[in-house]
Short mmCIF file of C-alpha atoms in Angstrom, two decimals:
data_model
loop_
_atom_site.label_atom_id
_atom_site.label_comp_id
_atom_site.label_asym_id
_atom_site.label_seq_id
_atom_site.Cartn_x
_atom_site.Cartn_y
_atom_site.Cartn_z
CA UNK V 1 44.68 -14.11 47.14
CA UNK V 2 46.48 -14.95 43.76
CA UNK V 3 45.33 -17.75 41.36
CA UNK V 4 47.80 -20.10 39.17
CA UNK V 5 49.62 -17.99 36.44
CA UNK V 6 48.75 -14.38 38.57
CA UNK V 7 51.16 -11.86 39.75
CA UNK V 8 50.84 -8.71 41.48
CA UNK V 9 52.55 -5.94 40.09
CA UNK V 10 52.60 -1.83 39.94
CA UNK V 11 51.99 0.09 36.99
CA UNK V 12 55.91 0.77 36.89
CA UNK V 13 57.05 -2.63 36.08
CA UNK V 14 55.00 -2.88 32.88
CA UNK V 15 53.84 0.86 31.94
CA UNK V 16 55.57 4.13 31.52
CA UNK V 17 54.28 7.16 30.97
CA UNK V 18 54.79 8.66 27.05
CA UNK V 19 55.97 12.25 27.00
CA UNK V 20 57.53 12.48 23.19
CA UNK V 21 56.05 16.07 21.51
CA UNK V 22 54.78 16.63 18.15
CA UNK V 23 54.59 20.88 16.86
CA UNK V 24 50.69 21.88 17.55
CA UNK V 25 50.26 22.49 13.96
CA UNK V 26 50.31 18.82 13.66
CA UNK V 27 46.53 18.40 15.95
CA UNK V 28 43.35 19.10 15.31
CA UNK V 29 40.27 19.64 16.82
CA UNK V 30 39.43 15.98 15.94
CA UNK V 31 42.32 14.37 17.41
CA UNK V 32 43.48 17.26 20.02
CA UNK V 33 42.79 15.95 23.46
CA UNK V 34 42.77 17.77 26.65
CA UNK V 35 41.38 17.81 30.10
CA UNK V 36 38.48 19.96 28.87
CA UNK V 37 37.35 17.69 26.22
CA UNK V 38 37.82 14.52 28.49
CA UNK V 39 34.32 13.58 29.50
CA UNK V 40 33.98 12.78 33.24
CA UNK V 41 33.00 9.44 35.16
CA UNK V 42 34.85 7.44 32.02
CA UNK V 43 32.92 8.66 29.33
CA UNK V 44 35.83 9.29 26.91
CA UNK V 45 35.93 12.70 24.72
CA UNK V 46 34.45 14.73 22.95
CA UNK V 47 35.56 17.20 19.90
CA UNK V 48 37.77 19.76 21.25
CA UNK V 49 36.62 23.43 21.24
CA UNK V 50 40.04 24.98 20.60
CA UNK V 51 43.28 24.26 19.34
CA UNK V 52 46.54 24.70 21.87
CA UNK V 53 48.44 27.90 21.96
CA UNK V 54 51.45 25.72 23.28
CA UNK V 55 54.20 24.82 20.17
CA UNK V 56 54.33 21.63 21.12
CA UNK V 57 52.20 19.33 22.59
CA UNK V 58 52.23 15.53 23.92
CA UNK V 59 52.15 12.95 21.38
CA UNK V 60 49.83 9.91 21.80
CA UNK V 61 49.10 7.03 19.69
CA UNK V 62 46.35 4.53 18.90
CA UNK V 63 45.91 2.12 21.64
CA UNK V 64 47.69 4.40 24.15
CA UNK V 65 45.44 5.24 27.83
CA UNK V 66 44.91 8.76 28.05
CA UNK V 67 44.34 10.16 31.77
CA UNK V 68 43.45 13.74 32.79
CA UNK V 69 45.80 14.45 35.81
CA UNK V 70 43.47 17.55 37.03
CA UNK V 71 41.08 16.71 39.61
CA UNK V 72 41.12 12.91 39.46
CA UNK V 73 37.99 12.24 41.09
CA UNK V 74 36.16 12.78 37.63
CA UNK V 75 37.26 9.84 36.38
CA UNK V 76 38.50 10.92 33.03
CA UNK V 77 40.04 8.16 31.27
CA UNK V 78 40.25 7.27 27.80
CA UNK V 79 41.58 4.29 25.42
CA UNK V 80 42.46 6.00 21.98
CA UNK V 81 41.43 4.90 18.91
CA UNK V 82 43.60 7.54 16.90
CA UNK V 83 46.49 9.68 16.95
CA UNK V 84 46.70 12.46 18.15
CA UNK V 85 48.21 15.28 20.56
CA UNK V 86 47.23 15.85 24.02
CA UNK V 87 47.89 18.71 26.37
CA UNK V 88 50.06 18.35 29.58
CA UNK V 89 47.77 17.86 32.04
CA UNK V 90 46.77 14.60 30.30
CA UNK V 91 48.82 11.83 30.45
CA UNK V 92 49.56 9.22 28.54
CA UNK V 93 50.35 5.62 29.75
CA UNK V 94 52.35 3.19 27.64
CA UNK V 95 52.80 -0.62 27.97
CA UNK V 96 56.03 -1.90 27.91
CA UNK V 97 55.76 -5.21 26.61
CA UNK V 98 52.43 -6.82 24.68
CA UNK V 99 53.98 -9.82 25.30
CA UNK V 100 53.24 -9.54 29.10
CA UNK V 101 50.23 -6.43 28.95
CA UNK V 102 47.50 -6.65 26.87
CA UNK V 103 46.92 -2.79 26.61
CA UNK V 104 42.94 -3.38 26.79
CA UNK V 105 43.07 -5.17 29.81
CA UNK V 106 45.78 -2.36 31.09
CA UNK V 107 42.73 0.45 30.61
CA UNK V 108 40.20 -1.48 31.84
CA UNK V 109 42.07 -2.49 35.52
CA UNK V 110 42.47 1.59 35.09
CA UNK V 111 38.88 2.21 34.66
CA UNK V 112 37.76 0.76 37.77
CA UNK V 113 36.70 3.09 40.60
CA UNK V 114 39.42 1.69 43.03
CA UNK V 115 42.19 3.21 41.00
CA UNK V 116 40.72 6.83 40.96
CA UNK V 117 39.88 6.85 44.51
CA UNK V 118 43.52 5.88 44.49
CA UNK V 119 44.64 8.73 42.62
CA UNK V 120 42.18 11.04 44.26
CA UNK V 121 43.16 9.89 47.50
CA UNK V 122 47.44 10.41 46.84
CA UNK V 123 47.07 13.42 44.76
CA UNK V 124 48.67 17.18 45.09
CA UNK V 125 47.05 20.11 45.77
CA UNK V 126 43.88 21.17 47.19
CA UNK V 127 41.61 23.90 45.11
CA UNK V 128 42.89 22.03 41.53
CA UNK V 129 44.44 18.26 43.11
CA UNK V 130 46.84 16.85 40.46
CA UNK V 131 47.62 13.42 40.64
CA UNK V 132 50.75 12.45 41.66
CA UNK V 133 52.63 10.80 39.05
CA UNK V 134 55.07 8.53 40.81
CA UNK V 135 52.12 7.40 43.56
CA UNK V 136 50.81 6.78 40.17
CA UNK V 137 53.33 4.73 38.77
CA UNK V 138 53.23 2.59 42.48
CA UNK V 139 49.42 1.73 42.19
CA UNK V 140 49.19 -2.06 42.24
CA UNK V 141 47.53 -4.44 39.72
CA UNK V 142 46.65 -8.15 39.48
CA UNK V 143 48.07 -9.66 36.12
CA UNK V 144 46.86 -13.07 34.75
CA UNK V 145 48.62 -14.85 31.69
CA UNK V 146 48.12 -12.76 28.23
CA UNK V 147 45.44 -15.48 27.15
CA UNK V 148 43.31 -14.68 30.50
CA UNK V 149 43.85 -10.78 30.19
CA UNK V 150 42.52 -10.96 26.57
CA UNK V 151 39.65 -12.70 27.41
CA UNK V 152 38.53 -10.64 30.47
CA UNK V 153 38.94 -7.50 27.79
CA UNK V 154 37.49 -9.06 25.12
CA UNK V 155 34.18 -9.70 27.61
CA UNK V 156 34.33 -6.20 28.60
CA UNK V 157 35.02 -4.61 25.10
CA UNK V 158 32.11 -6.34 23.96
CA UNK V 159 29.97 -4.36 26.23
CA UNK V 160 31.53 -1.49 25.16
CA UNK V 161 31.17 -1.71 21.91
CA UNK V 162 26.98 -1.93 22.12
CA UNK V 163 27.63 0.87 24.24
CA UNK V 164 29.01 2.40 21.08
CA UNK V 165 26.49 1.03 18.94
CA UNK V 166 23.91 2.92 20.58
CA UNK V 167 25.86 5.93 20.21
CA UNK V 168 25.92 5.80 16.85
CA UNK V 169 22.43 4.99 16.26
CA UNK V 170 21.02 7.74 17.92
CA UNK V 171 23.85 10.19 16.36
CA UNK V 172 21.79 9.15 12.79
CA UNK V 173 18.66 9.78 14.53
CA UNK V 174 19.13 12.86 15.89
CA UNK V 175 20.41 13.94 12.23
CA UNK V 176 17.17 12.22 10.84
CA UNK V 177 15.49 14.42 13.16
CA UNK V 178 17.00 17.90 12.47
CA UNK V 179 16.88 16.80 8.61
CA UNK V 180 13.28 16.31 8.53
CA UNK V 181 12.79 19.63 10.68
CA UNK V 182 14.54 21.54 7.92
CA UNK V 183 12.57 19.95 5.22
CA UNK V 184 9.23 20.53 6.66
CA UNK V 185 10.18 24.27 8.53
CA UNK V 186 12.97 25.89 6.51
CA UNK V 187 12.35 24.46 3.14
CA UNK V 188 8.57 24.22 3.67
CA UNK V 189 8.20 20.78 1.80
CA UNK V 190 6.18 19.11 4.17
CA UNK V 191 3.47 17.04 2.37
CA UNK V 192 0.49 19.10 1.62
CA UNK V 193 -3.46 17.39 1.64
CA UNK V 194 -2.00 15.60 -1.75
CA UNK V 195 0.96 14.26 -0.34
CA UNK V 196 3.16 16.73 -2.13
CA UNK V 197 6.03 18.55 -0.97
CA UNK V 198 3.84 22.26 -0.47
CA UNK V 199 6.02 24.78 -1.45
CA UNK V 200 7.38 23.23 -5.22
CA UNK V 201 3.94 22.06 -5.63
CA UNK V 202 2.53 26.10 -5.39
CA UNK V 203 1.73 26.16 -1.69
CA UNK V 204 0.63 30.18 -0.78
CA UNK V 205 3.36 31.77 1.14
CA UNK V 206 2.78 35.28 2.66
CA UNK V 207 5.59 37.73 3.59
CA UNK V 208 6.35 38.21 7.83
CA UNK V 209 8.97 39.56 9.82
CA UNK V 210 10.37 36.15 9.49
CA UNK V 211 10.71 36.15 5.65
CA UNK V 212 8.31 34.34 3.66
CA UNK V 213 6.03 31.60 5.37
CA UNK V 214 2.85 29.60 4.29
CA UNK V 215 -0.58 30.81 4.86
CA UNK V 216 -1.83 30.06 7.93
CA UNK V 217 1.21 29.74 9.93
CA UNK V 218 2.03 32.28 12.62
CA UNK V 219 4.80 34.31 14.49
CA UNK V 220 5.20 33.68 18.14
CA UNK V 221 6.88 35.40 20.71
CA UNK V 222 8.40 32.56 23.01
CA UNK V 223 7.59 34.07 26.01
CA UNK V 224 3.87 33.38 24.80
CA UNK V 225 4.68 29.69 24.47
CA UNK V 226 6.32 28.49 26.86
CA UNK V 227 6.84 28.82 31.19
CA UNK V 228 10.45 29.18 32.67
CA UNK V 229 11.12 27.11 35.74
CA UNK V 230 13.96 29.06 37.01
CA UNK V 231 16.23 28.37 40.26
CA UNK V 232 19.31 30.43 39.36
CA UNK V 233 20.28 32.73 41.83
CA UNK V 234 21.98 30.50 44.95
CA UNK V 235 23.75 27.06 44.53
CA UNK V 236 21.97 24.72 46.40
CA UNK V 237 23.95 22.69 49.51
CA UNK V 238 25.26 19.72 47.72
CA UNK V 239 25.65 16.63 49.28
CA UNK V 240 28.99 15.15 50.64
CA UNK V 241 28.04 11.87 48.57
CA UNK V 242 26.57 10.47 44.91
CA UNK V 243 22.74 10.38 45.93
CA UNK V 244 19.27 9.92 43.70
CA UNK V 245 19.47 13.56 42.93
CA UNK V 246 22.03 15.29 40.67
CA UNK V 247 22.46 18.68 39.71
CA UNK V 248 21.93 18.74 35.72
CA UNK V 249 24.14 21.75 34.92
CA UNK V 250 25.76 22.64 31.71
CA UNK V 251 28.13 18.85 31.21
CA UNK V 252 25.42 17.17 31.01
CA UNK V 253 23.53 19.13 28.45
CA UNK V 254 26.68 19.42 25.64
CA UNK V 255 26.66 16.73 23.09
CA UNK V 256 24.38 15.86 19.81
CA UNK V 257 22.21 13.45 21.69
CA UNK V 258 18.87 14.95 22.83
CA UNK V 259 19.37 13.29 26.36
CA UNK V 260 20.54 14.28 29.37
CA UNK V 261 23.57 12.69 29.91
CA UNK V 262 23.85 11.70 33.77
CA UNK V 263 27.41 10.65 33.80
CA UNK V 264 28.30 14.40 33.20
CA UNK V 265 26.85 15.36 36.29
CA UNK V 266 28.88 15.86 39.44
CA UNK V 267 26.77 17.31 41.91
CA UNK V 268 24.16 16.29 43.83
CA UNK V 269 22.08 17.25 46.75
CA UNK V 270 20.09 14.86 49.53
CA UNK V 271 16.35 14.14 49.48
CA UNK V 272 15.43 17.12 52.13
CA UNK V 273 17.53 19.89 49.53
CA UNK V 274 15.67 17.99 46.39
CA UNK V 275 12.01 18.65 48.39
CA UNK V 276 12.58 22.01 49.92
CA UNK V 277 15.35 24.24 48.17
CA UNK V 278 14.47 24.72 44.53
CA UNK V 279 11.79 27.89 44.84
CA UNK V 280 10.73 26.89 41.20
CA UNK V 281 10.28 23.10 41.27
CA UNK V 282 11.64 20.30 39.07
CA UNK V 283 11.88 19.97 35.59
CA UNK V 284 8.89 17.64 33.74
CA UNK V 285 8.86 15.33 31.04
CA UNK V 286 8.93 16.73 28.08
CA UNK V 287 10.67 20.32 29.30
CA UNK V 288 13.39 21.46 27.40
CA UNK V 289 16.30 22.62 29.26
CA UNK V 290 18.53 25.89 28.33
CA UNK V 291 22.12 26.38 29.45
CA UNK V 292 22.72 30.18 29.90
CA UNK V 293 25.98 30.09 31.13
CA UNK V 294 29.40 29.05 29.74
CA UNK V 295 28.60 26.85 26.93
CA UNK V 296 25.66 28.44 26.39
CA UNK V 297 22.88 27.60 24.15
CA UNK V 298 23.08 23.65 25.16
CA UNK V 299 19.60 21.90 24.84
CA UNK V 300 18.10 18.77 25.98
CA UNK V 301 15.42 17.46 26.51
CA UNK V 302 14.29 16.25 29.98
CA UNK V 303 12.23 12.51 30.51
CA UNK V 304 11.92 10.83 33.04
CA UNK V 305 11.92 12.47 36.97
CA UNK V 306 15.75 11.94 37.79
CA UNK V 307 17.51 15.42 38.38
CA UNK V 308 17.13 19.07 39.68
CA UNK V 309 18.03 22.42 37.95
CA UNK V 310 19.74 25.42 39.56
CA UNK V 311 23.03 27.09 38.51
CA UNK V 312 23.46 27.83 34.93
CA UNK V 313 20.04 26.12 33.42
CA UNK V 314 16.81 26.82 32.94
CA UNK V 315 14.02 24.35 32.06
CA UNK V 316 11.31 25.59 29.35
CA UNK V 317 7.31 24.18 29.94
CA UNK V 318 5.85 24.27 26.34
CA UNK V 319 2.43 25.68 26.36
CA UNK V 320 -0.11 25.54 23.00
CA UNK V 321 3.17 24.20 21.21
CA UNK V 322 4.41 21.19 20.90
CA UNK V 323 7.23 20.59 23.19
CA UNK V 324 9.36 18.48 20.12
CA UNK V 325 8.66 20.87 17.34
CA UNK V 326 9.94 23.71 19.69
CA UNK V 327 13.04 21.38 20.64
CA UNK V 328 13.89 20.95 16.91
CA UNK V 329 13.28 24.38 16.38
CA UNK V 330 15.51 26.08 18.74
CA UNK V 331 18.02 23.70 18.20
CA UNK V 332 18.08 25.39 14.59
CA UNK V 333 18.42 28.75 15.96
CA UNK V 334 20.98 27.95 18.22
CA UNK V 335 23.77 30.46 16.69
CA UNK V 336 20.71 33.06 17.12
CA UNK V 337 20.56 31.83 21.11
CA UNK V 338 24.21 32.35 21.14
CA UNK V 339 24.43 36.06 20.04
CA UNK V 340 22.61 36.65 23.00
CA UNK V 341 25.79 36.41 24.68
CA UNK V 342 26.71 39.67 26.94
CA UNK V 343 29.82 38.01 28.90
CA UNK V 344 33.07 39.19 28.70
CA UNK V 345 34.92 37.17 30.71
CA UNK V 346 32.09 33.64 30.71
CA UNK V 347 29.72 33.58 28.00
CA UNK V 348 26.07 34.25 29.42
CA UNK V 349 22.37 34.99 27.63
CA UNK V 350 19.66 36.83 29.90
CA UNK V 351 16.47 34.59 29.72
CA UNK V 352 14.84 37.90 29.19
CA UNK V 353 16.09 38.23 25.67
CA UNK V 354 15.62 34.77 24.38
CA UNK V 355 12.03 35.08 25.82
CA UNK V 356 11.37 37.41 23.27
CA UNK V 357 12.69 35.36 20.14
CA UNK V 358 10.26 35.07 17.23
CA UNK V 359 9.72 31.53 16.86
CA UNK V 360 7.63 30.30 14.10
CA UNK V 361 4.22 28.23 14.91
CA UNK V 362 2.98 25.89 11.94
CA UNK V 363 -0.72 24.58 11.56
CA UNK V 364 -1.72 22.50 13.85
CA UNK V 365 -2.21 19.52 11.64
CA UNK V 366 1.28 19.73 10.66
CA UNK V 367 2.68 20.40 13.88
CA UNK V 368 1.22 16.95 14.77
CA UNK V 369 2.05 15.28 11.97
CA UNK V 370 5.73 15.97 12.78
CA UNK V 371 5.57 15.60 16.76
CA UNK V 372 4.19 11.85 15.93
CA UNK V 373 7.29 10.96 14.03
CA UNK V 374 10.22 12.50 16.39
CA UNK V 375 8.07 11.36 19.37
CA UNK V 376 8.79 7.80 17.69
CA UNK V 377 12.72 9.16 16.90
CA UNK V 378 12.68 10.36 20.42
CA UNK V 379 11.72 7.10 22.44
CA UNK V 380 14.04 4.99 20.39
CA UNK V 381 17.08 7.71 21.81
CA UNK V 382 15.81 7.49 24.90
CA UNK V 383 15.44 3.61 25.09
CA UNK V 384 18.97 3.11 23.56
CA UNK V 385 20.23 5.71 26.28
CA UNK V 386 18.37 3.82 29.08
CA UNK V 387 19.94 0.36 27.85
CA UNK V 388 23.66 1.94 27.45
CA UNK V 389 23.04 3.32 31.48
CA UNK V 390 22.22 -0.42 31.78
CA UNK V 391 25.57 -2.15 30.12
CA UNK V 392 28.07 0.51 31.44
CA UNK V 393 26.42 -0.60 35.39
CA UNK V 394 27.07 -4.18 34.30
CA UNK V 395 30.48 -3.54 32.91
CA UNK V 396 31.13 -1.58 36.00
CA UNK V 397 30.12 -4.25 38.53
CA UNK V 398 31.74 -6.83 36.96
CA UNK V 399 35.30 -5.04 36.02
CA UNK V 400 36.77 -5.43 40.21
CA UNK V 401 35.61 -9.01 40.17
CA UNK V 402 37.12 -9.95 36.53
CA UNK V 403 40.04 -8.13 37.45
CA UNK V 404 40.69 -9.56 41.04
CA UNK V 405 39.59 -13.42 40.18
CA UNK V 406 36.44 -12.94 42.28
CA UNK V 407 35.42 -14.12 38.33
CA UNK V 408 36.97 -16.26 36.41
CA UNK V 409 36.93 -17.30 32.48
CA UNK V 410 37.00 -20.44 31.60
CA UNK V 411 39.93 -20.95 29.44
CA UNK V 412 40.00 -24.51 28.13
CA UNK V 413 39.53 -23.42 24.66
CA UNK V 414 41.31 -20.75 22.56
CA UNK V 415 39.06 -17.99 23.15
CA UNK V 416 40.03 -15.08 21.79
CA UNK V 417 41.51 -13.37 18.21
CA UNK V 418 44.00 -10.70 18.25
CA UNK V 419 41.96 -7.33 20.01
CA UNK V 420 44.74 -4.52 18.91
#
């Protein structure tokens, strides 16, 4: 069914795909895209972790749709917002005339799920599918008039944009966090009976094997302070389908925010695997789960009862320690976590050795002081998180039935200024 002023079309007849190269030297690991740093189920990207060892690499500009042709069915798509280089297993789609394509409106018909099952479904290959460039190019799209497209994406970006709002509140908060940690636990300024900051004010510090520390304060072994729920050993049998139950494995634990981020996750397992397979149990709210493997040295912290733990991660239990103060303080040592490493090939730590990292324990009065205001930091993360799982399952549902007619916008007035 088509509506007055709507044509059916294929990609081909109004995009293209942009292959012109710029020398490597030109990227950088702020604008250097590739299908690594591509987050999956349409979560854009994140900073690269390398540079390319290619001289030349794809060019792509500002307002250009990024696509990562290696195993479709991750959905990783991406509108840029810079310029940049990309490698060649991302590509880059064009439009041909902004006359005709809004390019907003182009990326969001792309982000639905219909076009990746699409790609998924026509791609090359079966132990790394590639998606096939000219089935691609053939994948049909409804196009309203330019007024109508820009209105449909300006109703979307909107969404999108308190989606990004979030982001970048909790990015300040988690800085707030860590900023406070190293005031109170590195610099030792936190506010002594007086208020004063205790060490410039003439607060006692004693010598340990840590350096110099207040009076008081102790030296831990974390092996005394916390429980490991560990299920490494055998990957569970994952389920055929998206179910209640994902696998949090080391995706969804990369990134500054302190929560788990579900879209990351790609595996799951059915309700009889989730209640029977994992010898160690489930991770808790308030456990603090360890990547070991590959990017290793990831933390976040786990609210909440969604998700199971095997491959790769391990959840700490926080015993006679507060579970946020330890959070915030192994995030600090993190580089310390990291020369655990014994890989050669895949980075990897042995839970054995961090067990026995010296961690620091502060009065308890302190200790509590600080828990009550990154418990406060913490909920407002987590809310924000909760709301942007919220808006991206409204922009989600309503992106097929914006982009087929199912929903209309009523276009009697001008509604829209210039989006690009």
């Amino acid at each position: 069914m088509t509506f007055n002023g709507w044509k059916e079309v294929v990609l081909e007849e109004v995009s293209y795909y942009g292959d012109e190269k710029i020398p490597s030297a030109e990227v950088t690991l702020d604008n250097y895209i590739s299908t690594e740093n591509m987050l999956p189920n349409k979560s854009g990207v994140g900073m690269a972790s390398g540079l390319p060892t290619t001289k030349s690499v794809r060019r792509y500009k500002k307002g250009d749709i990024l696509l990562s042709n290696i195993r479709p069915y991750f959905k990783k798509i991406w509108f840029a917002t810079k310029n940049g280089g990309c490698s060649n297993d991302v590509l880059v789609i064009k439009n041909k005339d902004e006359k005709e394509l809004d390019k907003k409106y182009l990326y969001y018909t792309l982000l639905q799920d219909n076009f990746f099952d699409y790609v998924t479904a026509t791609s090359k290959g079966t132990k790394m599918p590639r998606g096939d460039k000219s089935a691609i190019m053939n994948y049909g799209i409804m196009l309203p008039p330019l007024n109508e497209q820009k209105a449909i994406a300006n109703i979307l970006s909107t969404l999108d944009e308190k989606i990004e709002t979030n982001n970048q509140i909790n990015e300040k908060l988690e800085e707030m966090a860590q900023a406070l940690f190293k005031h109170w636990f590195v610099d030792f300024e936190f506010p002594n009976e007086n208020g004063e900051p205790y060490k410039s004010s003439g607060g006692e510090m004693v010598e340990s094997e840590l350096g110099m520390i207040p009076k008081g304060w102790e030296i831990c072994q974390l092996d005394d302070l916390v429980d490991i729920i560990d299920n490494r050993g055998k990957t569970p049998p994952l389920s055929q389908n998206k179910t209640n139950y994902p696998i949090i494995d080391v995706k969804a634990l990369t990134g500054t925010d302190r929560i788990v981020n579900y879209d990351n996750c790609s595996k799951f397992v059915d309700k009889n695997t989730y209640e029977t397979w994992f010898r160690s149990g489930h991770p808790k709210t308030g456990d603090i789960l360890l990547s070991t493997v590959g990017s290793i040295g990831e933390l976040k912290l786990f609210f909440g009862d969604k998700g199971c733990i095997a491959q790769n991660v391990v959840a700490l239990r926080t015993k006679n320690i507060s579970y946020l103060y330890l959070f915030q303080y192994m995030r600090h040592i993190k580089k310390q976590l990291i020369s655990y490493n014994i890989g050669s090939v895949q980075p990897s730590i042995k839970i054995t050795h961090v067990k026995k990292h010296k961690i620091l324990a502060p009065k308890k009065d302190i200790e509590d002081s600080f828990t009550e205001i990154i418990k406060n930091i913490s909920f407002l993360i987590f809310n924000n998180s909760i709301e942007n799982q919220r808006l991206v399952s409204i922009r989600d549902n309503l992106l097929p039935k914006l982009m087929s007619g199912e929903i209309r916008i009523p276009m009697d007035d001008e509604v829209l200024s210039e989006q690009n």
